[in-house]
mmCIF file of C-alpha atoms in Angstrom:
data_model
loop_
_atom_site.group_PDB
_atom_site.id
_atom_site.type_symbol
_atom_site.label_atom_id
_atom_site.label_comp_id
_atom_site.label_asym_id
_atom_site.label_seq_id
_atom_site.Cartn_x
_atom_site.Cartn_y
_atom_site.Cartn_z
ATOM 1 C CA UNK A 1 -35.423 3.180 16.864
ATOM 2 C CA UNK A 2 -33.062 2.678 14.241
ATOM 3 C CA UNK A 3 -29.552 3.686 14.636
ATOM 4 C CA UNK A 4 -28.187 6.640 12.919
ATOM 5 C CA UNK A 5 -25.432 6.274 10.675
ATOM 6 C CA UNK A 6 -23.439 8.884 8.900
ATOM 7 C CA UNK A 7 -24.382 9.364 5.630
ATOM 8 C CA UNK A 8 -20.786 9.466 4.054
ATOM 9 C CA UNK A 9 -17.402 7.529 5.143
ATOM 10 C CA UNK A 10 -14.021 9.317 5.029
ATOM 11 C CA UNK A 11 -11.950 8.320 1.802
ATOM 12 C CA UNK A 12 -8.770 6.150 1.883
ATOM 13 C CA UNK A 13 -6.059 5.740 -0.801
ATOM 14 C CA UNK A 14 -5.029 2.341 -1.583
ATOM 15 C CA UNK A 15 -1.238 2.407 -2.959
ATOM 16 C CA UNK A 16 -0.086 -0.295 -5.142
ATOM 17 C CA UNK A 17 2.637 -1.122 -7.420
ATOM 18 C CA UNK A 18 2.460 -0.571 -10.881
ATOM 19 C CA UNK A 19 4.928 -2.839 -11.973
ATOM 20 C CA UNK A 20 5.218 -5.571 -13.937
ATOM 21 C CA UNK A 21 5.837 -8.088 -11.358
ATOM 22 C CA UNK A 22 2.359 -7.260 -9.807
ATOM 23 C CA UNK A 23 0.133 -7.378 -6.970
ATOM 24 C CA UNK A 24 -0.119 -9.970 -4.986
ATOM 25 C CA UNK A 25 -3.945 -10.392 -5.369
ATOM 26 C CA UNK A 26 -4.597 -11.955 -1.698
ATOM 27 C CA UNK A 27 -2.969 -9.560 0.075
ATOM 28 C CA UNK A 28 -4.801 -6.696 -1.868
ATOM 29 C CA UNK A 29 -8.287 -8.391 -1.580
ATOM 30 C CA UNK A 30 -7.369 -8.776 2.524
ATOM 31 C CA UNK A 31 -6.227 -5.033 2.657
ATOM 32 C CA UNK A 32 -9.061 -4.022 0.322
ATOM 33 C CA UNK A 33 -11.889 -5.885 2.002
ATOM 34 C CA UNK A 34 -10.924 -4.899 5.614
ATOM 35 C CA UNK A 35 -10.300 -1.171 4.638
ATOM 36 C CA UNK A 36 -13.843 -1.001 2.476
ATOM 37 C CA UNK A 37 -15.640 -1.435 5.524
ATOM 38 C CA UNK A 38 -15.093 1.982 6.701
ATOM 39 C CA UNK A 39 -13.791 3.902 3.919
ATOM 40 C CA UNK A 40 -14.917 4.711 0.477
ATOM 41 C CA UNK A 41 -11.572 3.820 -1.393
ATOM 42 C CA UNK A 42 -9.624 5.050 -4.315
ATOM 43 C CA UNK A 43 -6.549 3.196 -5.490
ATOM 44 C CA UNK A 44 -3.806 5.184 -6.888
ATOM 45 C CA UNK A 45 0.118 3.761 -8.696
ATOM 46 C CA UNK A 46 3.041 5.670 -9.752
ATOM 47 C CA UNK A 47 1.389 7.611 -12.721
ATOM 48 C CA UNK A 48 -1.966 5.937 -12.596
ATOM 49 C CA UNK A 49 -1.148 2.559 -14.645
ATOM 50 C CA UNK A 50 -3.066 0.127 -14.094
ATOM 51 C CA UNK A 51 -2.275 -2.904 -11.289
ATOM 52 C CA UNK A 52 -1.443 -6.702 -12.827
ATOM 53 C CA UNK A 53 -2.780 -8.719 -10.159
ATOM 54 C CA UNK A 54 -0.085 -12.276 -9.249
ATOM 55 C CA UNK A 55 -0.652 -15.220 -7.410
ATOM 56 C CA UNK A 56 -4.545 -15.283 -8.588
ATOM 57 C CA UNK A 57 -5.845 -18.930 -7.390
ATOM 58 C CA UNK A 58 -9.109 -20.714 -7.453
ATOM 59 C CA UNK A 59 -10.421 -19.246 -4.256
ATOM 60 C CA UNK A 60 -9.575 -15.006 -5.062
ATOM 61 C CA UNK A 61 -10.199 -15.082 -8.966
ATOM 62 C CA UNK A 62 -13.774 -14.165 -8.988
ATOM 63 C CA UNK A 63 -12.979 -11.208 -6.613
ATOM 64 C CA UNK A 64 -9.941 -10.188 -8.851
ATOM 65 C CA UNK A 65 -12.354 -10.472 -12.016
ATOM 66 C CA UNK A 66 -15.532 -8.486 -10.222
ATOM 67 C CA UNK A 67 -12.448 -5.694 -8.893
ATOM 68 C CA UNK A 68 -11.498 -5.216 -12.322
ATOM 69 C CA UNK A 69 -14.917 -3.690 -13.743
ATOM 70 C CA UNK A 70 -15.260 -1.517 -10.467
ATOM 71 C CA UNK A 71 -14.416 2.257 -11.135
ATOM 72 C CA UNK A 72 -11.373 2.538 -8.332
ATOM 73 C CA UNK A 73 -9.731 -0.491 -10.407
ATOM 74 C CA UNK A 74 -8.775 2.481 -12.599
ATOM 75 C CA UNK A 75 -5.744 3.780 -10.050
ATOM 76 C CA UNK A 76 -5.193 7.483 -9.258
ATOM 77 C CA UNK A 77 -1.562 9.740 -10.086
ATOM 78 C CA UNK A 78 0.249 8.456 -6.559
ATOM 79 C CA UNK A 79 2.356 12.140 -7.478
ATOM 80 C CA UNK A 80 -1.071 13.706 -7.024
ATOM 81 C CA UNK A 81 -2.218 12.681 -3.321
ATOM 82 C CA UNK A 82 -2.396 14.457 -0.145
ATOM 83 C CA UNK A 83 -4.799 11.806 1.744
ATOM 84 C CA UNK A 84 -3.595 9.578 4.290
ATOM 85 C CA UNK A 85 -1.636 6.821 2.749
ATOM 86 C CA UNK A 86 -0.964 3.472 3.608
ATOM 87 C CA UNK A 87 1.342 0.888 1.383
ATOM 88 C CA UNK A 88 2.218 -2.565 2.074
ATOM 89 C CA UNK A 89 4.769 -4.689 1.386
ATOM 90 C CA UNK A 90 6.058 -4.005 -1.987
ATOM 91 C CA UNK A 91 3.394 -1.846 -3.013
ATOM 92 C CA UNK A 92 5.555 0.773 -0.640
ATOM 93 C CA UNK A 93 8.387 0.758 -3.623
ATOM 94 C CA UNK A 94 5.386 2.822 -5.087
ATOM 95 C CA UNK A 95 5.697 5.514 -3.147
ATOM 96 C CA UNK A 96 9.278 5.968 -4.132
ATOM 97 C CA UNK A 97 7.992 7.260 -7.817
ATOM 98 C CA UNK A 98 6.371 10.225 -5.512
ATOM 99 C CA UNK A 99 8.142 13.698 -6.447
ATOM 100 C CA UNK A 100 7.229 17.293 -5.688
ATOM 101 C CA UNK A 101 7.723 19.410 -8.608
ATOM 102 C CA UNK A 102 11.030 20.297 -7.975
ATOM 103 C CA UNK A 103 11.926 16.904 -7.963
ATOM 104 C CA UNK A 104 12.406 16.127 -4.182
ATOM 105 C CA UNK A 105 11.260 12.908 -2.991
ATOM 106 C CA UNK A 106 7.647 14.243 -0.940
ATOM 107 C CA UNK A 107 8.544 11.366 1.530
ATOM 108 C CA UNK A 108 12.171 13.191 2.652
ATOM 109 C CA UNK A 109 12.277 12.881 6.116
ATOM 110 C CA UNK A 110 9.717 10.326 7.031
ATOM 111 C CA UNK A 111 9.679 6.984 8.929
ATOM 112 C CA UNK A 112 8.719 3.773 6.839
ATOM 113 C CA UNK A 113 9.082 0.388 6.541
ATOM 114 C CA UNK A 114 8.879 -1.909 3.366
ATOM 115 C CA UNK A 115 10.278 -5.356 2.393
ATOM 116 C CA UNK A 116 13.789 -5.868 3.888
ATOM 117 C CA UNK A 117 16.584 -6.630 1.936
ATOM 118 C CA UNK A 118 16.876 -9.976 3.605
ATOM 119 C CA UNK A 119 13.404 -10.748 2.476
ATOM 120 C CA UNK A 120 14.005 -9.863 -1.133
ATOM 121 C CA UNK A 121 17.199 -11.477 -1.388
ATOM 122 C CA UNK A 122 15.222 -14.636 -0.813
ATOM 123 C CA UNK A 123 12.955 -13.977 -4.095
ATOM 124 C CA UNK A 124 14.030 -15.407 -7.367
ATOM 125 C CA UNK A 125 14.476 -12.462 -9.474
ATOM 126 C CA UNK A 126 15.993 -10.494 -6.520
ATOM 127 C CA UNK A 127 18.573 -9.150 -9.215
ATOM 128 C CA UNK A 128 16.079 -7.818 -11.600
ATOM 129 C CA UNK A 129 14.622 -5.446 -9.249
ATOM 130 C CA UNK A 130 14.597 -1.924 -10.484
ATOM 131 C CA UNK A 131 15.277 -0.745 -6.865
ATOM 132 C CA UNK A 132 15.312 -1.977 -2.964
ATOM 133 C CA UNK A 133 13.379 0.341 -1.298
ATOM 134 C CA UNK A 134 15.507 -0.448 1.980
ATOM 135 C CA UNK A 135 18.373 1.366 -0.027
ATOM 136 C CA UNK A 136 15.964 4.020 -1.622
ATOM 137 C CA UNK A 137 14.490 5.305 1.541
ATOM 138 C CA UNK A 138 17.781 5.511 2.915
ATOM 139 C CA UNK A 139 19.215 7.141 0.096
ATOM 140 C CA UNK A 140 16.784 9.468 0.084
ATOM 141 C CA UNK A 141 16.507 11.115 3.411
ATOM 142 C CA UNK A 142 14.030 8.928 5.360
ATOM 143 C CA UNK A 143 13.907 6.519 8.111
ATOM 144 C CA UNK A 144 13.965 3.207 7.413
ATOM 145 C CA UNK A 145 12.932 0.161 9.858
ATOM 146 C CA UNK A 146 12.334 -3.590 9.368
ATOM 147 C CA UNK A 147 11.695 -6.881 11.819
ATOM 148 C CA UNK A 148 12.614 -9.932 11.361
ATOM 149 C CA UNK A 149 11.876 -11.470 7.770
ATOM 150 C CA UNK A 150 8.123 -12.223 7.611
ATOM 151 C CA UNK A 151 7.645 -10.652 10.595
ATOM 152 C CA UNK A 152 4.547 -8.241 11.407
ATOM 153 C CA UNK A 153 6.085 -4.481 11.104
ATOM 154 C CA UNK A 154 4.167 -1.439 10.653
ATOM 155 C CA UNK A 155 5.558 2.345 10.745
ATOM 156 C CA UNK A 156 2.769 5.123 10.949
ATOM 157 C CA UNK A 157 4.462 8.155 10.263
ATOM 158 C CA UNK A 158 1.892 11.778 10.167
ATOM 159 C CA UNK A 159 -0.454 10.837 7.021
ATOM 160 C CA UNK A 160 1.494 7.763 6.182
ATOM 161 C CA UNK A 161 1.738 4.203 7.011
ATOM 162 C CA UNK A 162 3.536 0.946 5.766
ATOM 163 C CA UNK A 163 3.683 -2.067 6.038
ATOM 164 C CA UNK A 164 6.972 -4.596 5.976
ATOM 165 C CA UNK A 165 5.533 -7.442 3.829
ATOM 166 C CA UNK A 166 1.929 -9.237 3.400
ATOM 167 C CA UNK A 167 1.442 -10.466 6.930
ATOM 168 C CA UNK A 168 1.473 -6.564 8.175
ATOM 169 C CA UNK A 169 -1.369 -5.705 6.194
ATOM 170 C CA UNK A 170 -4.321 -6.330 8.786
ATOM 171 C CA UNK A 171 -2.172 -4.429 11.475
ATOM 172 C CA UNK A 172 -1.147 -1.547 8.638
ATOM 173 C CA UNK A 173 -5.036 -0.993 7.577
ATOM 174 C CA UNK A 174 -5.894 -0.860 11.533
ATOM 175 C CA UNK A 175 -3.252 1.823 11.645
ATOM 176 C CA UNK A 176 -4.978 3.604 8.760
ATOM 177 C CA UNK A 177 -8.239 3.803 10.512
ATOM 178 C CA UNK A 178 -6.946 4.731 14.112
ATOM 179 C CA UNK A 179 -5.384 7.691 11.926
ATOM 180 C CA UNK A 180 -8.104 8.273 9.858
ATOM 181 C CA UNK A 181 -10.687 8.276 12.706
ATOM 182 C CA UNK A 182 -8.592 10.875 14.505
ATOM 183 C CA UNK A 183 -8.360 13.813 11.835
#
């Protein structure tokens, strides 16, 4: 007898970064792959633009290339979700963008985590930022943790979780679907 599966898996919202310094295309292709398994997926970035994909090598370009002509490479309005959430590394500066219509931050008064300022400090280009989402979050009225730099951290916090840098993302996406498999 054949087993029964259900005909339709829950949705899950990728977020990344819309900005110009880009995705780092192995970490999304991990997070992607792993989370596909058991979700039907939509991406979404700050206004819907479109993700530049960095750090494409020999071995992830064909995946990056094949993503690209898939519907969900067309991201959704981050402004516009009310799905569980999970961002990674700094794809979680993305979620900074997110405003109610009065213009309060929607993440006031959560718990996150996102690349520490010691790890971005490190990064050429560490003055060009636009932001440090250490200071954001912060500034904003939220909780803000980090480990060690490069360390696995993850924060799950009611519909949301994050992830400190690129090696939390197979912890962070576990975290998604212990959440998602108990709403």
């Amino acid at each position: 007898m054949a087993s029964e599966r259900p005909t339709s898996r829950p949705a899950c919202l990728l977020v990344a970064s819309g900005a110009a310094d880009g995705v780092s295309a192995q970490s999304f292709l991990h997070c992607f792959t792993l989370a596909s398994s058991a979700f039907n997926l939509q991406v979404a970035t700050p206004g819907g633009k479109a993700m530049e994909f960095v750090d494409v090598t020999e071995s992830n370009a064909r995946w990056v290339q094949d993503f690209r002509l898939k519907a969900y490479a067309n991201p959704a309005k981050l402004e516009s979700i009310d799905e569980p959430i999970c961002a990674i590394g700094h794809g979680v500066a993305a979620l900074c963008c997110a405003t109610s219509e009065d213009g309060s931050w929607v993440f006031h008064g959560y718990s996150l985590t996102g690349p520490s300022v010691y790890e971005l400090v490190r990064a050429p280009g560490f003055a060009q930022l636009p932001l440090v989402v250490e200071d954001f979050v912060k500034d904003s009225g939220a909780g803000f943790s980090a480990s060690e730099p490069d360390a696995v951290h993850v924060v799950l916090d009611r519909h949301l979780v994050t992830g400190q840098n690129a090696n939390s993302t197979a912890p962070a996406v576990q975290n998604l679907v212990f959440l998602c498999g108990n709403r």
